[in-house]
PDB file of C-alpha atoms in Angstrom:
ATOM      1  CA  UNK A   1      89.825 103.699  35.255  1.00 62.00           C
ATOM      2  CA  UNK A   2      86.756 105.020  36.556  1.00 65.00           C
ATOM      3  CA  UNK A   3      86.960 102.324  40.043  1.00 55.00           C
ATOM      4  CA  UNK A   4      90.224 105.273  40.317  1.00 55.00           C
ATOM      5  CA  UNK A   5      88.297 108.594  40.376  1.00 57.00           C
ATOM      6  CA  UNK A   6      85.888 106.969  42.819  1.00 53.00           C
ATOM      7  CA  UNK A   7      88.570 105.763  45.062  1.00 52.00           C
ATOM      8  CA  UNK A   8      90.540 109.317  44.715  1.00 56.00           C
ATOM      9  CA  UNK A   9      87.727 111.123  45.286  1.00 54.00           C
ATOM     10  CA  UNK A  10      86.452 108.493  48.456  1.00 51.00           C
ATOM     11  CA  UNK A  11      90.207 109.254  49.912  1.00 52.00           C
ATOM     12  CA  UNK A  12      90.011 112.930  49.827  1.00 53.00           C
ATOM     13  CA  UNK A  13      86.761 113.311  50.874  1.00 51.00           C
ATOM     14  CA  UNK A  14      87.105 110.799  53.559  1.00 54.00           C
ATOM     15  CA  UNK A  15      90.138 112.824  55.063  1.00 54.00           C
ATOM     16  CA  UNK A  16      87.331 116.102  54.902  1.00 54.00           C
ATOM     17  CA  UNK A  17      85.212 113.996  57.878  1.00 53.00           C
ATOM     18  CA  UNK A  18      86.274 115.433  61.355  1.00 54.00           C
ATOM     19  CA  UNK A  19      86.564 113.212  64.394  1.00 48.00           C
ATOM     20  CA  UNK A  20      84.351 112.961  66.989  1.00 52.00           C
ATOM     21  CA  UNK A  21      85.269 115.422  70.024  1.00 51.00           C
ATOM     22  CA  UNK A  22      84.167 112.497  72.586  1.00 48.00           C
ATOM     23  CA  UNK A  23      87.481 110.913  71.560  1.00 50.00           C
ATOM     24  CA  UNK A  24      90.020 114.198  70.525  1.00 51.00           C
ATOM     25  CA  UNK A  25      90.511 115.558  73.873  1.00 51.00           C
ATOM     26  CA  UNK A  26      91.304 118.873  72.864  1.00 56.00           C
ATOM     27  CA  UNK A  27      87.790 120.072  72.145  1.00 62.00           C
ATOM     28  CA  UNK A  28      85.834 121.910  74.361  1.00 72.00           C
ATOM     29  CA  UNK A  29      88.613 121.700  77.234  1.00 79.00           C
ATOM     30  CA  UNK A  30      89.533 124.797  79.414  1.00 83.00           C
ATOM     31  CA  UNK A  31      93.462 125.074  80.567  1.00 86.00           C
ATOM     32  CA  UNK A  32      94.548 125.035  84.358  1.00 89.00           C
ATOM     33  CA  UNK A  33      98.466 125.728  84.210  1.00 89.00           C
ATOM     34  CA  UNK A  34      99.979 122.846  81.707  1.00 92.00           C
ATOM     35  CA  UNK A  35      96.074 120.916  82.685  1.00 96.00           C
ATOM     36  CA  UNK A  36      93.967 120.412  80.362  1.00 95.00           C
ATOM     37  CA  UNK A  37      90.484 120.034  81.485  1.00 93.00           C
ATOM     38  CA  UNK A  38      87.092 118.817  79.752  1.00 89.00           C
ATOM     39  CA  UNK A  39      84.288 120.533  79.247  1.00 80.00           C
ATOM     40  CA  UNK A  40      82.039 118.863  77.053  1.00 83.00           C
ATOM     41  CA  UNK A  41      79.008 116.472  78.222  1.00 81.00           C
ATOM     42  CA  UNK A  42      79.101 112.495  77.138  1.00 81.00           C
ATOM     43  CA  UNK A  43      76.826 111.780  73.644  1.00 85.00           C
ATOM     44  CA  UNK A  44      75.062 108.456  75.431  1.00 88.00           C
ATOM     45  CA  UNK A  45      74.645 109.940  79.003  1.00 85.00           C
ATOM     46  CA  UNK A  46      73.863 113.670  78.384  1.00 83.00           C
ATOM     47  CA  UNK A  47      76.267 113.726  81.787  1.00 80.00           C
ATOM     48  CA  UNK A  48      79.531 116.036  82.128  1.00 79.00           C
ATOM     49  CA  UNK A  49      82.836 114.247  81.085  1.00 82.00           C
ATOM     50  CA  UNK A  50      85.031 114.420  84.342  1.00 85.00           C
ATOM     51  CA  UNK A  51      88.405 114.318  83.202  1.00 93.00           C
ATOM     52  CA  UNK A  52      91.477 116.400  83.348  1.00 95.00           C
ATOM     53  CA  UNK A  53      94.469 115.503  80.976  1.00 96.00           C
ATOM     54  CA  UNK A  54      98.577 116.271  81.522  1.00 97.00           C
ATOM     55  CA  UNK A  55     101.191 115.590  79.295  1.00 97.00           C
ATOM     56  CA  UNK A  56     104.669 115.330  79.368  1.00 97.00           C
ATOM     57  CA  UNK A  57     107.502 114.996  76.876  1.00 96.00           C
ATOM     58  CA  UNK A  58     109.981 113.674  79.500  1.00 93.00           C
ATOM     59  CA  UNK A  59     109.694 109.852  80.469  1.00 95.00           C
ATOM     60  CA  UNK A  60     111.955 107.530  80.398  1.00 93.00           C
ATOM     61  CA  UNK A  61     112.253 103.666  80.004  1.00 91.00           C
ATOM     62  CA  UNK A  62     115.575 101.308  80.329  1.00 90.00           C
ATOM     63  CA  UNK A  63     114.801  99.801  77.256  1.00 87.00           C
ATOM     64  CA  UNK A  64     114.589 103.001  74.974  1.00 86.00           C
ATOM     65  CA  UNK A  65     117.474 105.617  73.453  1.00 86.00           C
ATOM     66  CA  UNK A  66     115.578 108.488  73.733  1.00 88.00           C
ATOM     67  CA  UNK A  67     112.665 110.718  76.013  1.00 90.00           C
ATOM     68  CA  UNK A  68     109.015 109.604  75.085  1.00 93.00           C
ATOM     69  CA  UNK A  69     105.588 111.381  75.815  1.00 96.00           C
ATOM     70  CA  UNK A  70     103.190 110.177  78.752  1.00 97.00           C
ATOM     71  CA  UNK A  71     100.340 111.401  80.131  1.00 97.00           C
ATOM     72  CA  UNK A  72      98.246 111.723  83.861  1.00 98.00           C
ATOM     73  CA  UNK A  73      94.420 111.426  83.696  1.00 97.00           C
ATOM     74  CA  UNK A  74      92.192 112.506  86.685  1.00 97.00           C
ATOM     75  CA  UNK A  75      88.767 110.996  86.069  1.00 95.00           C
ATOM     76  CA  UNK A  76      85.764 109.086  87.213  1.00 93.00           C
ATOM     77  CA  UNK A  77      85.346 105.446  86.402  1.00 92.00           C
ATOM     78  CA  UNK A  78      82.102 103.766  86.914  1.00 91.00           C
ATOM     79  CA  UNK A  79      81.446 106.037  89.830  1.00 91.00           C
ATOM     80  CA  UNK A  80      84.659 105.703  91.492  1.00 95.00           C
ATOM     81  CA  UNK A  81      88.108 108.409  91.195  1.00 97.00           C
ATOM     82  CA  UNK A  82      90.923 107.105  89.067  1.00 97.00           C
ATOM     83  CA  UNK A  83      94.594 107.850  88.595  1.00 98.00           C
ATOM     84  CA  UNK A  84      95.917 106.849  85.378  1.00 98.00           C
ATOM     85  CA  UNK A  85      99.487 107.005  83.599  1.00 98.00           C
ATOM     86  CA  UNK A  86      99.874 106.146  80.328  1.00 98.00           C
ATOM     87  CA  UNK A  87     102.990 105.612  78.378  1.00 97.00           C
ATOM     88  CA  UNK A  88     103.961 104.694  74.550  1.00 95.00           C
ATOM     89  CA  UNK A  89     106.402 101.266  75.410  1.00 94.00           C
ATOM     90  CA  UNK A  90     105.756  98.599  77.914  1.00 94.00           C
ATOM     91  CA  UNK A  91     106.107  99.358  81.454  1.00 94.00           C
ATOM     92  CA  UNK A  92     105.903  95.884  83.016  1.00 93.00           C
ATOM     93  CA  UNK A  93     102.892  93.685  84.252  1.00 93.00           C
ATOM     94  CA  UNK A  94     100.126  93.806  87.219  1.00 87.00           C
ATOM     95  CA  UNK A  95     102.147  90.789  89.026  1.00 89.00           C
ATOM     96  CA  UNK A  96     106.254  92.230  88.774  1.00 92.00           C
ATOM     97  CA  UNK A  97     105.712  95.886  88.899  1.00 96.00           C
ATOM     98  CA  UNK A  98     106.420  98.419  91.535  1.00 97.00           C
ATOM     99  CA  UNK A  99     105.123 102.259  91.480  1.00 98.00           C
ATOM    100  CA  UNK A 100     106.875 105.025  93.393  1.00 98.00           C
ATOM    101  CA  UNK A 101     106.009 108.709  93.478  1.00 98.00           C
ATOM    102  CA  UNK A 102     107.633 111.965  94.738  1.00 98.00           C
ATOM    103  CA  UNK A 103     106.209 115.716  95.223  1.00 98.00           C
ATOM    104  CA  UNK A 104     108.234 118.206  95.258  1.00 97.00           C
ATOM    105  CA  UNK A 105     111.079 117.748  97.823  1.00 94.00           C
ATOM    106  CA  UNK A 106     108.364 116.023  99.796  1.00 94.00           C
ATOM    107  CA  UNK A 107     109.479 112.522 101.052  1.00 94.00           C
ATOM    108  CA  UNK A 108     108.250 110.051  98.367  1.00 96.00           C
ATOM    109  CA  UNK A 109     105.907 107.180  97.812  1.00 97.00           C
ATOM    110  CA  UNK A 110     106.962 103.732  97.314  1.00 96.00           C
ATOM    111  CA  UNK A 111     104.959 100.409  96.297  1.00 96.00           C
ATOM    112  CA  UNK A 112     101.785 102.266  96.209  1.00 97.00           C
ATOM    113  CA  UNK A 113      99.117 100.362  95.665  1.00 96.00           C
ATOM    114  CA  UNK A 114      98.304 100.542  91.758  1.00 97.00           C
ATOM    115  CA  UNK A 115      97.644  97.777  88.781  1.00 96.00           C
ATOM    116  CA  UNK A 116      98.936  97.672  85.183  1.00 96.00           C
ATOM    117  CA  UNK A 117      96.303  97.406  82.471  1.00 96.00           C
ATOM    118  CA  UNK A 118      96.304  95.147  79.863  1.00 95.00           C
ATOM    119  CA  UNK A 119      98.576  96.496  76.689  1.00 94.00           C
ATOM    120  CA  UNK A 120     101.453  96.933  79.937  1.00 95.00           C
ATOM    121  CA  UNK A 121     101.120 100.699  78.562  1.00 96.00           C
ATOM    122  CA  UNK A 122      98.778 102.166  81.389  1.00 97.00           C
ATOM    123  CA  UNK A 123      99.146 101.807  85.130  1.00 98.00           C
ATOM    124  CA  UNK A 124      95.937 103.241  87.592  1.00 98.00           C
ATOM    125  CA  UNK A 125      95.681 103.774  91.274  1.00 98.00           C
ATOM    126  CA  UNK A 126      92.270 103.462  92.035  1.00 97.00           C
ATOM    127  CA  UNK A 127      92.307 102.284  95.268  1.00 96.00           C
ATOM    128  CA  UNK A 128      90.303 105.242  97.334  1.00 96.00           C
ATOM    129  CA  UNK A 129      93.226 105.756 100.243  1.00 96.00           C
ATOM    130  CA  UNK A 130      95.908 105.634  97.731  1.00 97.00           C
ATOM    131  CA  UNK A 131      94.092 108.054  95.150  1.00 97.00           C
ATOM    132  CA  UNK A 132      93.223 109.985  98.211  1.00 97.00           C
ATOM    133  CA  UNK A 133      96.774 110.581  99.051  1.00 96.00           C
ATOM    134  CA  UNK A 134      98.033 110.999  95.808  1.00 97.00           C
ATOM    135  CA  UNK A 135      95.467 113.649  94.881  1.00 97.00           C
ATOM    136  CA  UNK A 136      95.660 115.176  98.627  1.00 96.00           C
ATOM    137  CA  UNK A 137      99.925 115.627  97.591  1.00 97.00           C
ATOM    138  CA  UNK A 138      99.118 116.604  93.679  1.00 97.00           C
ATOM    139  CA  UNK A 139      97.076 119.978  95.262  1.00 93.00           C
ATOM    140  CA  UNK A 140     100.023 121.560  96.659  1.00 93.00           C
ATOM    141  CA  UNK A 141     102.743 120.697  94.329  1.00 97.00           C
ATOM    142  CA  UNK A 142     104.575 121.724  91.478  1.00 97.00           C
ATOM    143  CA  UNK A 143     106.542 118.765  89.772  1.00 98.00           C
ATOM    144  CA  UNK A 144     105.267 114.913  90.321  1.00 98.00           C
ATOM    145  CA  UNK A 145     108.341 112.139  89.778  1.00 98.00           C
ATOM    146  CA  UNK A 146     106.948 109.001  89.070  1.00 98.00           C
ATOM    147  CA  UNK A 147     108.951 105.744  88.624  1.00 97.00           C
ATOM    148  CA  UNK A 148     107.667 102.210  87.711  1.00 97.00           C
ATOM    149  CA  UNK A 149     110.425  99.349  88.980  1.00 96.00           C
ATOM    150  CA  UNK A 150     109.468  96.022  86.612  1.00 95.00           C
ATOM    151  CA  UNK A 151     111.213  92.393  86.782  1.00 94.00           C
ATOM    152  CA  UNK A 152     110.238  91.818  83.154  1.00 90.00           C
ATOM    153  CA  UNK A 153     110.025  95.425  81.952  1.00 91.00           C
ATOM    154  CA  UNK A 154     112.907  97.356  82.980  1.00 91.00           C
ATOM    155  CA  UNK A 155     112.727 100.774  84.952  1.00 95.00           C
ATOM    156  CA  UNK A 156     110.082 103.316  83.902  1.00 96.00           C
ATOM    157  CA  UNK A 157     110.411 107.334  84.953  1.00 96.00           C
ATOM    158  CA  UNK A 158     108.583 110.260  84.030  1.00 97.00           C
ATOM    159  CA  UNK A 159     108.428 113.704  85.298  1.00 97.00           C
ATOM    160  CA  UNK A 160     104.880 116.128  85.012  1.00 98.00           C
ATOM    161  CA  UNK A 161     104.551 119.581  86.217  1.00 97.00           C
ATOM    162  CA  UNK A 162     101.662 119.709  87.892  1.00 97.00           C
ATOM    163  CA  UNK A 163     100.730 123.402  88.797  1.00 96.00           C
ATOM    164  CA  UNK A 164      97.492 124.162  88.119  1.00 95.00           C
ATOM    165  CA  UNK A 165      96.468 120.979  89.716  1.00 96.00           C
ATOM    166  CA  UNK A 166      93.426 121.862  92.496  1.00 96.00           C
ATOM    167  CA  UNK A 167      91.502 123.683  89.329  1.00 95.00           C
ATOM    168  CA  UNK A 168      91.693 119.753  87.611  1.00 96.00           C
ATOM    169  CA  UNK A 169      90.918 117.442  90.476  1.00 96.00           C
ATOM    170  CA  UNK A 170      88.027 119.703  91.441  1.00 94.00           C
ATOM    171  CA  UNK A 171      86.697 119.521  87.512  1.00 93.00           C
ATOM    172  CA  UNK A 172      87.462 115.410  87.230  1.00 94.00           C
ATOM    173  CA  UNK A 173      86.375 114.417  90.656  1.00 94.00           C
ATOM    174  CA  UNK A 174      83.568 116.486  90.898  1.00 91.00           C
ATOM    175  CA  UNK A 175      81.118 113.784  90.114  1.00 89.00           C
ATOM    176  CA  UNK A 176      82.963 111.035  92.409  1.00 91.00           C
ATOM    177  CA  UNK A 177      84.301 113.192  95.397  1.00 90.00           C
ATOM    178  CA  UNK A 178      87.481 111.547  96.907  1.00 93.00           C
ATOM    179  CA  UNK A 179      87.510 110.333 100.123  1.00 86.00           C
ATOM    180  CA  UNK A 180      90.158 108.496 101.944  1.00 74.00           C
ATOM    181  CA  UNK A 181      88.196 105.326 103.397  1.00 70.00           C
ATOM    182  CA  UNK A 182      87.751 105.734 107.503  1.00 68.00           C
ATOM    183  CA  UNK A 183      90.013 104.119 109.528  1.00 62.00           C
ATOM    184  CA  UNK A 184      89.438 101.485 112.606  1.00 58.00           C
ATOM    185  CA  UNK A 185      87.493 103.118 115.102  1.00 56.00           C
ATOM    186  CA  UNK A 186      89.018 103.654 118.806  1.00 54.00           C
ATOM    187  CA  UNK A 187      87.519 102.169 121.968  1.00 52.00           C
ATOM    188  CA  UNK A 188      87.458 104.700 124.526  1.00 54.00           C
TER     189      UNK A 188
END
């Protein structure tokens, strides 16, 4: 009887212990239109976390009855700017999956370079000229329409409003400034 009380009481008091704000995403964060933006610095690093969070309660997959949530994430990874989408069903793999993008009524994006994680939950462009041009778009814009084509996954869509958007790529690319790479050089 007693092995109860202890477990009751290790229960309730275990629900009392708050979670780490590294990992909530909703601490310490500043808004920018729907954007939420992180201001907090890492606990290993002492550095700034360079993120900037959107969500969205309207995406879309073949496969399922009803809208889902999905998020954008502007960030620096290892020292480099990342794009990343990330949705709550399977959105196909690295090798059979096609991302498309549209601004606005600004002509649209297709087979942009990009690569599906592990999980087949979270696709990334992190190549620099395709970030570059994505993020270059995202400053000016008000809705982003994003669509994943997948042989083994179906048809993924989701749609963000994005106003707000220069105040987050300035906070999450601040530490890893993004550059479209150069290209060839002329002869004269």
């Amino acid at each position: 009887m007693r092995w109860l009380v202890v477990l009751g009481t290790a229960l309730v008091l275990g629900g009392c212990t708050a979670r780490d704000p590294y990992v909530s995403n909703t601490a310490n964060t500043v808004r920018s239109g729907e954007w939420r933006i992180e201001r907090q610095a890492d606990r290993i690093t002492g550095n700034a976390i360079a993120s900037a969070l959107l969500l969205t309660r309207n995406s879309s997959h073949s496969g399922v009855d009803y809208a889902q949530p999905a998020q954008i994430q502007l960030t620096c990874f290892e020292g480099k700017p990342v794009v990343r989408f990330a949705f709550e069903f399977k959105i196909g793999s690295d090798k059979n999956s096609a991302l498309g993008y549209r601004f606005d009524d600004k002509p649209g994006r297709d087979n942009v370079e990009s690569r599906v994680l592990i999980g087949y939950t979270v696709v990334v462009i992190e190549e620099p000229a395709a970030v570059a041009q994505f993020v270059e778009e995202l400053a000016n814009s008000n809705v982003l329409y994003l669509r994943i084509r997948s042989l083994n996954a179906g048809r993924t869509t989701a749609e963000f409003h994005v106003a707000g958007a220069p105040a987050a790529v300035q906070a999450a690319f601040s530490d890893c400034p993004v550059t479209a790479p150069a290209g060839p050089k002329r002869s004269p």
